[in-house]
PDB file of C-alpha atoms in Angstrom:
ATOM      1  CA  MET A1056       0.000   0.000   0.000  1.00  0.00           C
ATOM      2  CA  GLU A1057       2.809   2.351   0.882  1.00  0.00           C
ATOM      3  CA  ASN A1058       4.599   1.537  -2.392  1.00  0.00           C
ATOM      4  CA  ARG A1059       1.505   2.325  -4.442  1.00  0.00           C
ATOM      5  CA  LYS A1060       1.112   5.691  -2.665  1.00  0.00           C
ATOM      6  CA  TYR A1061       4.736   6.541  -3.243  1.00  0.00           C
ATOM      7  CA  SER A1062       4.465   5.572  -6.902  1.00  0.00           C
ATOM      8  CA  SER A1063       1.302   7.609  -7.506  1.00  0.00           C
ATOM      9  CA  VAL A1064       2.829  10.693  -5.910  1.00  0.00           C
ATOM     10  CA  SER A1065       6.219  10.386  -7.629  1.00  0.00           C
ATOM     11  CA  ARG A1066       4.808  10.397 -11.168  1.00  0.00           C
ATOM     12  CA  PRO A1067       3.508  14.029 -11.016  1.00  0.00           C
ATOM     13  CA  VAL A1068       6.722  15.115  -9.328  1.00  0.00           C
ATOM     14  CA  LYS A1069       8.817  13.544 -12.085  1.00  0.00           C
ATOM     15  CA  LEU A1070       6.589  15.101 -14.739  1.00  0.00           C
ATOM     16  CA  LEU A1071       6.855  18.548 -13.116  1.00  0.00           C
ATOM     17  CA  THR A1072      10.623  18.181 -12.885  1.00  0.00           C
ATOM     18  CA  ALA A1073      10.863  17.252 -16.553  1.00  0.00           C
ATOM     19  CA  VAL A1074       8.645  20.163 -17.638  1.00  0.00           C
ATOM     20  CA  THR A1075      10.687  22.577 -15.498  1.00  0.00           C
ATOM     21  CA  ALA A1076      13.934  21.293 -17.009  1.00  0.00           C
ATOM     22  CA  VAL A1077      12.579  21.740 -20.544  1.00  0.00           C
ATOM     23  CA  ALA A1078      11.371  25.266 -19.692  1.00  0.00           C
ATOM     24  CA  VAL A1079      14.801  26.195 -18.318  1.00  0.00           C
ATOM     25  CA  VAL A1080      16.537  24.836 -21.437  1.00  0.00           C
ATOM     26  CA  LEU A1081      14.138  26.765 -23.707  1.00  0.00           C
ATOM     27  CA  ALA A1082      14.698  29.947 -21.688  1.00  0.00           C
ATOM     28  CA  ILE A1083      18.471  29.578 -21.997  1.00  0.00           C
ATOM     29  CA  LEU A1084      18.169  28.987 -25.745  1.00  0.00           C
ATOM     30  CA  ALA A1085      15.932  32.055 -26.092  1.00  0.00           C
ATOM     31  CA  VAL A1086      18.478  34.208 -24.254  1.00  0.00           C
ATOM     32  CA  LEU A1087      21.300  32.911 -26.475  1.00  0.00           C
ATOM     33  CA  VAL A1088      19.273  33.630 -29.629  1.00  0.00           C
ATOM     34  CA  LEU A1089      18.412  37.155 -28.451  1.00  0.00           C
ATOM     35  CA  HIS A1090      22.056  37.885 -27.671  1.00  0.00           C
ATOM     36  CA  ALA A1091      23.032  36.676 -31.137  1.00  0.00           C
ATOM     37  CA  LEU A1092      20.677  39.117 -32.853  1.00  0.00           C
ATOM     38  CA  PRO A1093      22.151  42.410 -34.173  1.00  0.00           C
ATOM     39  CA  VAL A1094      21.945  45.368 -31.803  1.00  0.00           C
ATOM     40  CA  GLY A1095      18.678  47.239 -32.245  1.00  0.00           C
ATOM     41  CA  SER A1096      16.954  44.486 -34.240  1.00  0.00           C
ATOM     42  CA  LEU A1097      14.189  44.235 -31.636  1.00  0.00           C
ATOM     43  CA  GLU A1098      13.717  47.990 -31.366  1.00  0.00           C
ATOM     44  CA  PHE A1099      10.913  49.684 -33.257  1.00  0.00           C
ATOM     45  CA  ASP A1100      10.467  53.340 -34.177  1.00  0.00           C
ATOM     46  CA  MET A1101       7.080  54.336 -32.731  1.00  0.00           C
ATOM     47  CA  THR A1102       7.385  58.095 -33.378  1.00  0.00           C
ATOM     48  CA  ALA A1103       4.581  59.599 -35.478  1.00  0.00           C
ATOM     49  CA  ASN A1104       6.786  60.403 -38.489  1.00  0.00           C
ATOM     50  CA  GLU A1105       9.436  57.712 -37.885  1.00  0.00           C
ATOM     51  CA  LEU A1106      12.130  60.191 -36.882  1.00  0.00           C
ATOM     52  CA  TYR A1107      14.758  57.570 -36.172  1.00  0.00           C
ATOM     53  CA  SER A1108      14.171  55.348 -39.223  1.00  0.00           C
ATOM     54  CA  VAL A1109      15.835  55.444 -42.630  1.00  0.00           C
ATOM     55  CA  THR A1110      13.290  56.327 -45.334  1.00  0.00           C
ATOM     56  CA  PRO A1111      12.845  54.382 -48.599  1.00  0.00           C
ATOM     57  CA  LEU A1112      14.178  57.397 -50.554  1.00  0.00           C
ATOM     58  CA  THR A1113      17.477  57.298 -48.680  1.00  0.00           C
ATOM     59  CA  LYS A1114      17.699  53.525 -49.102  1.00  0.00           C
ATOM     60  CA  SER A1115      17.295  53.891 -52.868  1.00  0.00           C
ATOM     61  CA  LYS A1116      19.953  56.628 -52.967  1.00  0.00           C
ATOM     62  CA  LEU A1117      22.406  54.486 -51.023  1.00  0.00           C
ATOM     63  CA  ALA A1118      21.704  51.511 -53.274  1.00  0.00           C
ATOM     64  CA  ALA A1119      22.596  53.630 -56.323  1.00  0.00           C
ATOM     65  CA  LEU A1120      25.976  54.791 -54.979  1.00  0.00           C
ATOM     66  CA  THR A1121      28.987  54.066 -57.160  1.00  0.00           C
ATOM     67  CA  ASP A1122      31.671  55.811 -55.090  1.00  0.00           C
ATOM     68  CA  PHE A1123      32.757  54.741 -51.613  1.00  0.00           C
ATOM     69  CA  LEU A1124      31.739  57.221 -48.905  1.00  0.00           C
ATOM     70  CA  GLU A1125      33.296  57.527 -45.473  1.00  0.00           C
ATOM     71  CA  VAL A1126      31.137  59.093 -42.777  1.00  0.00           C
ATOM     72  CA  ARG A1127      33.533  60.532 -40.197  1.00  0.00           C
ATOM     73  CA  VAL A1128      31.993  61.321 -36.816  1.00  0.00           C
ATOM     74  CA  PHE A1129      34.230  63.706 -34.881  1.00  0.00           C
ATOM     75  CA  ALA A1130      33.154  62.723 -31.384  1.00  0.00           C
ATOM     76  CA  SER A1131      33.485  59.725 -29.097  1.00  0.00           C
ATOM     77  CA  GLU A1132      30.662  57.245 -29.612  1.00  0.00           C
ATOM     78  CA  SER A1133      29.909  57.154 -25.881  1.00  0.00           C
ATOM     79  CA  SER A1134      29.328  60.911 -25.761  1.00  0.00           C
ATOM     80  CA  LEU A1135      26.654  60.968 -28.464  1.00  0.00           C
ATOM     81  CA  ASP A1136      22.893  60.778 -28.194  1.00  0.00           C
ATOM     82  CA  GLU A1137      21.938  57.079 -28.288  1.00  0.00           C
ATOM     83  CA  HIS A1138      19.345  57.695 -31.019  1.00  0.00           C
ATOM     84  CA  LEU A1139      22.024  59.145 -33.299  1.00  0.00           C
ATOM     85  CA  VAL A1140      24.382  56.217 -32.662  1.00  0.00           C
ATOM     86  CA  LYS A1141      21.654  53.691 -33.475  1.00  0.00           C
ATOM     87  CA  PHE A1142      20.675  55.636 -36.590  1.00  0.00           C
ATOM     88  CA  LEU A1143      24.279  55.692 -37.814  1.00  0.00           C
ATOM     89  CA  ASN A1144      24.552  51.939 -37.172  1.00  0.00           C
ATOM     90  CA  ARG A1145      21.484  51.368 -39.350  1.00  0.00           C
ATOM     91  CA  TYR A1146      22.886  53.694 -42.000  1.00  0.00           C
ATOM     92  CA  ASP A1147      26.210  51.870 -42.025  1.00  0.00           C
ATOM     93  CA  LYS A1148      24.539  48.507 -42.692  1.00  0.00           C
ATOM     94  CA  LEU A1149      22.434  49.701 -45.629  1.00  0.00           C
ATOM     95  CA  SER A1150      25.235  49.843 -48.184  1.00  0.00           C
ATOM     96  CA  ASP A1151      28.695  48.374 -48.642  1.00  0.00           C
ATOM     97  CA  LYS A1152      29.606  51.746 -50.183  1.00  0.00           C
ATOM     98  CA  VAL A1153      29.224  53.527 -46.836  1.00  0.00           C
ATOM     99  CA  SER A1154      31.316  53.229 -43.692  1.00  0.00           C
ATOM    100  CA  VAL A1155      30.915  55.072 -40.394  1.00  0.00           C
ATOM    101  CA  THR A1156      34.056  55.914 -38.394  1.00  0.00           C
ATOM    102  CA  TYR A1157      34.215  57.594 -34.975  1.00  0.00           C
ATOM    103  CA  ILE A1158      37.180  59.874 -34.351  1.00  0.00           C
ATOM    104  CA  ASP A1159      37.681  61.083 -30.789  1.00  0.00           C
ATOM    105  CA  SER A1160      39.205  64.568 -30.905  1.00  0.00           C
ATOM    106  CA  VAL A1161      40.826  64.040 -27.502  1.00  0.00           C
ATOM    107  CA  LYS A1162      42.417  60.669 -28.282  1.00  0.00           C
ATOM    108  CA  GLU A1163      43.069  61.182 -32.003  1.00  0.00           C
ATOM    109  CA  PRO A1164      43.861  64.874 -32.576  1.00  0.00           C
ATOM    110  CA  ALA A1165      46.333  64.068 -35.388  1.00  0.00           C
ATOM    111  CA  LYS A1166      43.734  62.166 -37.393  1.00  0.00           C
ATOM    112  CA  MET A1167      41.186  64.916 -36.823  1.00  0.00           C
ATOM    113  CA  SER A1168      43.670  67.488 -38.085  1.00  0.00           C
ATOM    114  CA  GLU A1169      44.524  65.311 -41.082  1.00  0.00           C
ATOM    115  CA  TYR A1170      40.868  65.214 -42.125  1.00  0.00           C
ATOM    116  CA  GLY A1171      40.296  68.895 -41.391  1.00  0.00           C
ATOM    117  CA  GLY A1172      37.464  67.985 -39.060  1.00  0.00           C
ATOM    118  CA  GLU A1173      35.887  69.957 -36.247  1.00  0.00           C
ATOM    119  CA  ASP A1174      34.701  68.689 -32.896  1.00  0.00           C
ATOM    120  CA  ASN A1175      30.934  67.995 -32.714  1.00  0.00           C
ATOM    121  CA  SER A1176      30.622  67.527 -36.468  1.00  0.00           C
ATOM    122  CA  ILE A1177      30.109  64.826 -39.076  1.00  0.00           C
ATOM    123  CA  GLN A1178      32.066  64.838 -42.328  1.00  0.00           C
ATOM    124  CA  VAL A1179      31.091  62.859 -45.418  1.00  0.00           C
ATOM    125  CA  CYS A1180      34.033  62.133 -47.720  1.00  0.00           C
ATOM    126  CA  ASN A1181      33.903  60.729 -51.234  1.00  0.00           C
ATOM    127  CA  THR A1182      37.091  58.666 -51.248  1.00  0.00           C
ATOM    128  CA  ALA A1183      37.182  58.591 -55.069  1.00  0.00           C
ATOM    129  CA  THR A1184      37.134  62.374 -55.545  1.00  0.00           C
ATOM    130  CA  ALA A1185      38.248  63.566 -52.066  1.00  0.00           C
ATOM    131  CA  ALA A1186      35.182  65.845 -51.980  1.00  0.00           C
ATOM    132  CA  VAL A1187      33.965  66.521 -48.433  1.00  0.00           C
ATOM    133  CA  SER A1188      30.869  68.042 -46.861  1.00  0.00           C
ATOM    134  CA  SER A1189      30.317  68.625 -43.155  1.00  0.00           C
ATOM    135  CA  PHE A1190      27.534  69.506 -40.751  1.00  0.00           C
ATOM    136  CA  ALA A1191      27.203  70.013 -36.994  1.00  0.00           C
ATOM    137  CA  ILE A1192      26.054  67.142 -34.816  1.00  0.00           C
ATOM    138  CA  SER A1193      24.155  69.194 -32.259  1.00  0.00           C
ATOM    139  CA  GLY A1194      23.073  72.734 -31.509  1.00  0.00           C
ATOM    140  CA  PHE A1195      20.188  74.797 -30.177  1.00  0.00           C
ATOM    141  CA  GLU A1196      16.901  75.244 -32.004  1.00  0.00           C
ATOM    142  CA  GLY A1197      16.569  78.651 -33.627  1.00  0.00           C
ATOM    143  CA  GLN A1198      20.297  79.348 -33.329  1.00  0.00           C
ATOM    144  CA  ASP A1199      22.116  76.539 -35.141  1.00  0.00           C
ATOM    145  CA  ALA A1200      21.810  74.198 -38.108  1.00  0.00           C
ATOM    146  CA  ALA A1201      22.553  70.674 -36.903  1.00  0.00           C
ATOM    147  CA  ALA A1202      21.414  67.054 -36.967  1.00  0.00           C
ATOM    148  CA  LEU A1203      20.174  67.282 -33.378  1.00  0.00           C
ATOM    149  CA  LEU A1204      18.638  70.482 -32.064  1.00  0.00           C
ATOM    150  CA  TYR A1205      17.904  71.086 -28.398  1.00  0.00           C
ATOM    151  CA  ASP A1206      15.485  73.464 -26.675  1.00  0.00           C
ATOM    152  CA  TYR A1207      17.592  76.401 -25.473  1.00  0.00           C
ATOM    153  CA  SER A1208      14.914  77.751 -23.092  1.00  0.00           C
ATOM    154  CA  TYR A1209      14.685  74.384 -21.353  1.00  0.00           C
ATOM    155  CA  TYR A1210      18.473  74.196 -21.097  1.00  0.00           C
ATOM    156  CA  TYR A1211      18.672  77.750 -19.755  1.00  0.00           C
ATOM    157  CA  MET A1212      16.012  77.099 -17.097  1.00  0.00           C
ATOM    158  CA  TYR A1213      16.891  73.569 -16.011  1.00  0.00           C
ATOM    159  CA  GLY A1214      20.453  72.986 -17.219  1.00  0.00           C
ATOM    160  CA  GLN A1215      19.379  69.860 -19.089  1.00  0.00           C
ATOM    161  CA  LEU A1216      19.296  69.053 -22.800  1.00  0.00           C
ATOM    162  CA  ASN A1217      15.820  68.401 -24.175  1.00  0.00           C
ATOM    163  CA  LEU A1218      15.870  67.130 -27.775  1.00  0.00           C
ATOM    164  CA  SER A1219      13.406  69.045 -29.942  1.00  0.00           C
ATOM    165  CA  SER A1220      14.511  68.115 -33.485  1.00  0.00           C
ATOM    166  CA  PHE A1221      16.225  65.070 -35.018  1.00  0.00           C
ATOM    167  CA  ASP A1222      17.339  65.429 -38.634  1.00  0.00           C
ATOM    168  CA  ALA A1223      20.355  63.159 -39.043  1.00  0.00           C
ATOM    169  CA  GLU A1224      18.918  61.650 -42.203  1.00  0.00           C
ATOM    170  CA  GLY A1225      18.299  65.018 -43.864  1.00  0.00           C
ATOM    171  CA  ARG A1226      21.778  66.302 -43.051  1.00  0.00           C
ATOM    172  CA  LEU A1227      23.447  63.116 -44.269  1.00  0.00           C
ATOM    173  CA  ALA A1228      21.397  63.142 -47.483  1.00  0.00           C
ATOM    174  CA  SER A1229      22.427  66.736 -48.134  1.00  0.00           C
ATOM    175  CA  ALA A1230      26.113  65.965 -47.520  1.00  0.00           C
ATOM    176  CA  ILE A1231      26.000  62.888 -49.761  1.00  0.00           C
ATOM    177  CA  ASP A1232      24.385  64.894 -52.573  1.00  0.00           C
ATOM    178  CA  ALA A1233      27.122  67.509 -52.199  1.00  0.00           C
ATOM    179  CA  VAL A1234      29.998  65.017 -52.550  1.00  0.00           C
ATOM    180  CA  THR A1235      28.524  62.787 -55.241  1.00  0.00           C
ATOM    181  CA  GLY A1236      28.236  65.494 -57.890  1.00  0.00           C
ATOM    182  CA  ALA A1237      24.526  66.223 -57.617  1.00  0.00           C
ATOM    183  CA  GLN A1238      23.696  69.278 -59.711  1.00  0.00           C
ATOM    184  CA  GLN A1239      23.705  72.473 -57.688  1.00  0.00           C
ATOM    185  CA  ARG A1240      21.129  75.096 -58.561  1.00  0.00           C
ATOM    186  CA  THR A1241      21.187  78.796 -57.750  1.00  0.00           C
ATOM    187  CA  ILE A1242      18.429  80.909 -56.253  1.00  0.00           C
ATOM    188  CA  TYR A1243      18.568  84.698 -56.382  1.00  0.00           C
ATOM    189  CA  TYR A1244      16.592  87.078 -54.168  1.00  0.00           C
ATOM    190  CA  THR A1245      15.910  90.549 -55.528  1.00  0.00           C
ATOM    191  CA  THR A1246      16.924  93.548 -53.414  1.00  0.00           C
ATOM    192  CA  GLY A1247      16.723  97.329 -53.641  1.00  0.00           C
ATOM    193  CA  HIS A1248      12.947  97.735 -53.616  1.00  0.00           C
ATOM    194  CA  GLY A1249      12.027  97.167 -49.986  1.00  0.00           C
ATOM    195  CA  GLU A1250      11.783  93.390 -50.299  1.00  0.00           C
ATOM    196  CA  THR A1251      11.212  91.415 -47.115  1.00  0.00           C
ATOM    197  CA  THR A1252      14.094  89.271 -45.889  1.00  0.00           C
ATOM    198  CA  MET A1253      13.447  85.585 -46.436  1.00  0.00           C
ATOM    199  CA  ALA A1254      12.585  83.561 -43.342  1.00  0.00           C
ATOM    200  CA  SER A1255      15.624  81.783 -41.914  1.00  0.00           C
ATOM    201  CA  SER A1256      13.637  78.545 -41.666  1.00  0.00           C
ATOM    202  CA  LEU A1257      13.242  78.562 -45.471  1.00  0.00           C
ATOM    203  CA  THR A1258      16.822  79.556 -46.273  1.00  0.00           C
ATOM    204  CA  LEU A1259      18.113  76.813 -43.973  1.00  0.00           C
ATOM    205  CA  LEU A1260      16.008  74.226 -45.798  1.00  0.00           C
ATOM    206  CA  LEU A1261      17.213  75.464 -49.181  1.00  0.00           C
ATOM    207  CA  ASN A1262      20.800  75.405 -47.960  1.00  0.00           C
ATOM    208  CA  LYS A1263      20.348  71.821 -46.741  1.00  0.00           C
ATOM    209  CA  ALA A1264      19.016  70.945 -50.202  1.00  0.00           C
ATOM    210  CA  ASN A1265      22.312  72.300 -51.628  1.00  0.00           C
ATOM    211  CA  TYR A1266      20.813  75.342 -53.336  1.00  0.00           C
ATOM    212  CA  ARG A1267      23.281  78.185 -53.695  1.00  0.00           C
ATOM    213  CA  GLN A1268      21.598  81.410 -52.583  1.00  0.00           C
ATOM    214  CA  ALA A1269      22.532  84.967 -53.552  1.00  0.00           C
ATOM    215  CA  THR A1270      20.991  88.422 -53.893  1.00  0.00           C
ATOM    216  CA  VAL A1271      20.735  90.613 -56.964  1.00  0.00           C
ATOM    217  CA  GLU A1272      19.569  94.160 -57.678  1.00  0.00           C
ATOM    218  CA  LEU A1273      18.215  93.848 -61.199  1.00  0.00           C
ATOM    219  CA  LEU A1274      18.647  97.495 -62.232  1.00  0.00           C
ATOM    220  CA  THR A1275      22.351  97.619 -61.402  1.00  0.00           C
ATOM    221  CA  ALA A1276      23.025  94.031 -62.476  1.00  0.00           C
ATOM    222  CA  GLY A1277      21.632  94.670 -65.919  1.00  0.00           C
ATOM    223  CA  GLY A1278      19.136  91.815 -65.721  1.00  0.00           C
ATOM    224  CA  ILE A1279      18.779  88.322 -64.362  1.00  0.00           C
ATOM    225  CA  PRO A1280      22.133  86.504 -63.885  1.00  0.00           C
ATOM    226  CA  GLU A1281      22.751  83.681 -66.351  1.00  0.00           C
ATOM    227  CA  ASP A1282      23.215  81.074 -63.620  1.00  0.00           C
ATOM    228  CA  CYS A1283      19.860  81.913 -62.017  1.00  0.00           C
ATOM    229  CA  ASP A1284      17.586  78.876 -61.767  1.00  0.00           C
ATOM    230  CA  LEU A1285      14.979  80.599 -59.626  1.00  0.00           C
ATOM    231  CA  LEU A1286      14.344  84.289 -58.972  1.00  0.00           C
ATOM    232  CA  ILE A1287      12.397  85.179 -55.833  1.00  0.00           C
ATOM    233  CA  ILE A1288      10.814  88.603 -55.365  1.00  0.00           C
ATOM    234  CA  ASN A1289       9.765  88.532 -51.722  1.00  0.00           C
ATOM    235  CA  ALA A1290       7.674  91.722 -51.672  1.00  0.00           C
TER     236      ALA A1290
END
Protein backbone atom coordinates (compact mmCIF):
# COMPACT_ATOMS: atom_id res chain seq x y z
CA MET A 1 0.00 0.00 0.00
CA GLU A 2 2.81 2.35 0.88
CA ASN A 3 4.60 1.54 -2.39
CA ARG A 4 1.51 2.33 -4.44
CA LYS A 5 1.11 5.69 -2.66
CA TYR A 6 4.74 6.54 -3.24
CA SER A 7 4.46 5.57 -6.90
CA SER A 8 1.30 7.61 -7.51
CA VAL A 9 2.83 10.69 -5.91
CA SER A 10 6.22 10.39 -7.63
CA ARG A 11 4.81 10.40 -11.17
CA PRO A 12 3.51 14.03 -11.02
CA VAL A 13 6.72 15.11 -9.33
CA LYS A 14 8.82 13.54 -12.08
CA LEU A 15 6.59 15.10 -14.74
CA LEU A 16 6.86 18.55 -13.12
CA THR A 17 10.62 18.18 -12.89
CA ALA A 18 10.86 17.25 -16.55
CA VAL A 19 8.65 20.16 -17.64
CA THR A 20 10.69 22.58 -15.50
CA ALA A 21 13.93 21.29 -17.01
CA VAL A 22 12.58 21.74 -20.54
CA ALA A 23 11.37 25.27 -19.69
CA VAL A 24 14.80 26.20 -18.32
CA VAL A 25 16.54 24.84 -21.44
CA LEU A 26 14.14 26.77 -23.71
CA ALA A 27 14.70 29.95 -21.69
CA ILE A 28 18.47 29.58 -22.00
CA LEU A 29 18.17 28.99 -25.74
CA ALA A 30 15.93 32.05 -26.09
CA VAL A 31 18.48 34.21 -24.25
CA LEU A 32 21.30 32.91 -26.48
CA VAL A 33 19.27 33.63 -29.63
CA LEU A 34 18.41 37.16 -28.45
CA HIS A 35 22.06 37.88 -27.67
CA ALA A 36 23.03 36.68 -31.14
CA LEU A 37 20.68 39.12 -32.85
CA PRO A 38 22.15 42.41 -34.17
CA VAL A 39 21.94 45.37 -31.80
CA GLY A 40 18.68 47.24 -32.25
CA SER A 41 16.95 44.49 -34.24
CA LEU A 42 14.19 44.24 -31.64
CA GLU A 43 13.72 47.99 -31.37
CA PHE A 44 10.91 49.68 -33.26
CA ASP A 45 10.47 53.34 -34.18
CA MET A 46 7.08 54.34 -32.73
CA THR A 47 7.39 58.09 -33.38
CA ALA A 48 4.58 59.60 -35.48
CA ASN A 49 6.79 60.40 -38.49
CA GLU A 50 9.44 57.71 -37.89
CA LEU A 51 12.13 60.19 -36.88
CA TYR A 52 14.76 57.57 -36.17
CA SER A 53 14.17 55.35 -39.22
CA VAL A 54 15.84 55.44 -42.63
CA THR A 55 13.29 56.33 -45.33
CA PRO A 56 12.84 54.38 -48.60
CA LEU A 57 14.18 57.40 -50.55
CA THR A 58 17.48 57.30 -48.68
CA LYS A 59 17.70 53.53 -49.10
CA SER A 60 17.30 53.89 -52.87
CA LYS A 61 19.95 56.63 -52.97
CA LEU A 62 22.41 54.49 -51.02
CA ALA A 63 21.70 51.51 -53.27
CA ALA A 64 22.60 53.63 -56.32
CA LEU A 65 25.98 54.79 -54.98
CA THR A 66 28.99 54.07 -57.16
CA ASP A 67 31.67 55.81 -55.09
CA PHE A 68 32.76 54.74 -51.61
CA LEU A 69 31.74 57.22 -48.90
CA GLU A 70 33.30 57.53 -45.47
CA VAL A 71 31.14 59.09 -42.78
CA ARG A 72 33.53 60.53 -40.20
CA VAL A 73 31.99 61.32 -36.82
CA PHE A 74 34.23 63.71 -34.88
CA ALA A 75 33.15 62.72 -31.38
CA SER A 76 33.48 59.73 -29.10
CA GLU A 77 30.66 57.24 -29.61
CA SER A 78 29.91 57.15 -25.88
CA SER A 79 29.33 60.91 -25.76
CA LEU A 80 26.65 60.97 -28.46
CA ASP A 81 22.89 60.78 -28.19
CA GLU A 82 21.94 57.08 -28.29
CA HIS A 83 19.35 57.69 -31.02
CA LEU A 84 22.02 59.14 -33.30
CA VAL A 85 24.38 56.22 -32.66
CA LYS A 86 21.65 53.69 -33.47
CA PHE A 87 20.68 55.64 -36.59
CA LEU A 88 24.28 55.69 -37.81
CA ASN A 89 24.55 51.94 -37.17
CA ARG A 90 21.48 51.37 -39.35
CA TYR A 91 22.89 53.69 -42.00
CA ASP A 92 26.21 51.87 -42.03
CA LYS A 93 24.54 48.51 -42.69
CA LEU A 94 22.43 49.70 -45.63
CA SER A 95 25.24 49.84 -48.18
CA ASP A 96 28.69 48.37 -48.64
CA LYS A 97 29.61 51.75 -50.18
CA VAL A 98 29.22 53.53 -46.84
CA SER A 99 31.32 53.23 -43.69
CA VAL A 100 30.91 55.07 -40.39
CA THR A 101 34.06 55.91 -38.39
CA TYR A 102 34.21 57.59 -34.98
CA ILE A 103 37.18 59.87 -34.35
CA ASP A 104 37.68 61.08 -30.79
CA SER A 105 39.20 64.57 -30.91
CA VAL A 106 40.83 64.04 -27.50
CA LYS A 107 42.42 60.67 -28.28
CA GLU A 108 43.07 61.18 -32.00
CA PRO A 109 43.86 64.87 -32.58
CA ALA A 110 46.33 64.07 -35.39
CA LYS A 111 43.73 62.17 -37.39
CA MET A 112 41.19 64.92 -36.82
CA SER A 113 43.67 67.49 -38.08
CA GLU A 114 44.52 65.31 -41.08
CA TYR A 115 40.87 65.21 -42.12
CA GLY A 116 40.30 68.89 -41.39
CA GLY A 117 37.46 67.98 -39.06
CA GLU A 118 35.89 69.96 -36.25
CA ASP A 119 34.70 68.69 -32.90
CA ASN A 120 30.93 67.99 -32.71
CA SER A 121 30.62 67.53 -36.47
CA ILE A 122 30.11 64.83 -39.08
CA GLN A 123 32.07 64.84 -42.33
CA VAL A 124 31.09 62.86 -45.42
CA CYS A 125 34.03 62.13 -47.72
CA ASN A 126 33.90 60.73 -51.23
CA THR A 127 37.09 58.67 -51.25
CA ALA A 128 37.18 58.59 -55.07
CA THR A 129 37.13 62.37 -55.55
CA ALA A 130 38.25 63.57 -52.07
CA ALA A 131 35.18 65.85 -51.98
CA VAL A 132 33.96 66.52 -48.43
CA SER A 133 30.87 68.04 -46.86
CA SER A 134 30.32 68.63 -43.15
CA PHE A 135 27.53 69.51 -40.75
CA ALA A 136 27.20 70.01 -36.99
CA ILE A 137 26.05 67.14 -34.82
CA SER A 138 24.15 69.19 -32.26
CA GLY A 139 23.07 72.73 -31.51
CA PHE A 140 20.19 74.80 -30.18
CA GLU A 141 16.90 75.24 -32.00
CA GLY A 142 16.57 78.65 -33.63
CA GLN A 143 20.30 79.35 -33.33
CA ASP A 144 22.12 76.54 -35.14
CA ALA A 145 21.81 74.20 -38.11
CA ALA A 146 22.55 70.67 -36.90
CA ALA A 147 21.41 67.05 -36.97
CA LEU A 148 20.17 67.28 -33.38
CA LEU A 149 18.64 70.48 -32.06
CA TYR A 150 17.90 71.09 -28.40
CA ASP A 151 15.49 73.46 -26.67
CA TYR A 152 17.59 76.40 -25.47
CA SER A 153 14.91 77.75 -23.09
CA TYR A 154 14.69 74.38 -21.35
CA TYR A 155 18.47 74.20 -21.10
CA TYR A 156 18.67 77.75 -19.75
CA MET A 157 16.01 77.10 -17.10
CA TYR A 158 16.89 73.57 -16.01
CA GLY A 159 20.45 72.99 -17.22
CA GLN A 160 19.38 69.86 -19.09
CA LEU A 161 19.30 69.05 -22.80
CA ASN A 162 15.82 68.40 -24.17
CA LEU A 163 15.87 67.13 -27.78
CA SER A 164 13.41 69.04 -29.94
CA SER A 165 14.51 68.12 -33.49
CA PHE A 166 16.23 65.07 -35.02
CA ASP A 167 17.34 65.43 -38.63
CA ALA A 168 20.35 63.16 -39.04
CA GLU A 169 18.92 61.65 -42.20
CA GLY A 170 18.30 65.02 -43.86
CA ARG A 171 21.78 66.30 -43.05
CA LEU A 172 23.45 63.12 -44.27
CA ALA A 173 21.40 63.14 -47.48
CA SER A 174 22.43 66.74 -48.13
CA ALA A 175 26.11 65.97 -47.52
CA ILE A 176 26.00 62.89 -49.76
CA ASP A 177 24.38 64.89 -52.57
CA ALA A 178 27.12 67.51 -52.20
CA VAL A 179 30.00 65.02 -52.55
CA THR A 180 28.52 62.79 -55.24
CA GLY A 181 28.24 65.49 -57.89
CA ALA A 182 24.53 66.22 -57.62
CA GLN A 183 23.70 69.28 -59.71
CA GLN A 184 23.70 72.47 -57.69
CA ARG A 185 21.13 75.10 -58.56
CA THR A 186 21.19 78.80 -57.75
CA ILE A 187 18.43 80.91 -56.25
CA TYR A 188 18.57 84.70 -56.38
CA TYR A 189 16.59 87.08 -54.17
CA THR A 190 15.91 90.55 -55.53
CA THR A 191 16.92 93.55 -53.41
CA GLY A 192 16.72 97.33 -53.64
CA HIS A 193 12.95 97.73 -53.62
CA GLY A 194 12.03 97.17 -49.99
CA GLU A 195 11.78 93.39 -50.30
CA THR A 196 11.21 91.42 -47.11
CA THR A 197 14.09 89.27 -45.89
CA MET A 198 13.45 85.59 -46.44
CA ALA A 199 12.58 83.56 -43.34
CA SER A 200 15.62 81.78 -41.91
CA SER A 201 13.64 78.55 -41.67
CA LEU A 202 13.24 78.56 -45.47
CA THR A 203 16.82 79.56 -46.27
CA LEU A 204 18.11 76.81 -43.97
CA LEU A 205 16.01 74.23 -45.80
CA LEU A 206 17.21 75.46 -49.18
CA ASN A 207 20.80 75.40 -47.96
CA LYS A 208 20.35 71.82 -46.74
CA ALA A 209 19.02 70.94 -50.20
CA ASN A 210 22.31 72.30 -51.63
CA TYR A 211 20.81 75.34 -53.34
CA ARG A 212 23.28 78.19 -53.69
CA GLN A 213 21.60 81.41 -52.58
CA ALA A 214 22.53 84.97 -53.55
CA THR A 215 20.99 88.42 -53.89
CA VAL A 216 20.73 90.61 -56.96
CA GLU A 217 19.57 94.16 -57.68
CA LEU A 218 18.21 93.85 -61.20
CA LEU A 219 18.65 97.49 -62.23
CA THR A 220 22.35 97.62 -61.40
CA ALA A 221 23.03 94.03 -62.48
CA GLY A 222 21.63 94.67 -65.92
CA GLY A 223 19.14 91.82 -65.72
CA ILE A 224 18.78 88.32 -64.36
CA PRO A 225 22.13 86.50 -63.89
CA GLU A 226 22.75 83.68 -66.35
CA ASP A 227 23.21 81.07 -63.62
CA CYS A 228 19.86 81.91 -62.02
CA ASP A 229 17.59 78.88 -61.77
CA LEU A 230 14.98 80.60 -59.63
CA LEU A 231 14.34 84.29 -58.97
CA ILE A 232 12.40 85.18 -55.83
CA ILE A 233 10.81 88.60 -55.36
CA ASN A 234 9.76 88.53 -51.72
CA ALA A 235 7.67 91.72 -51.67
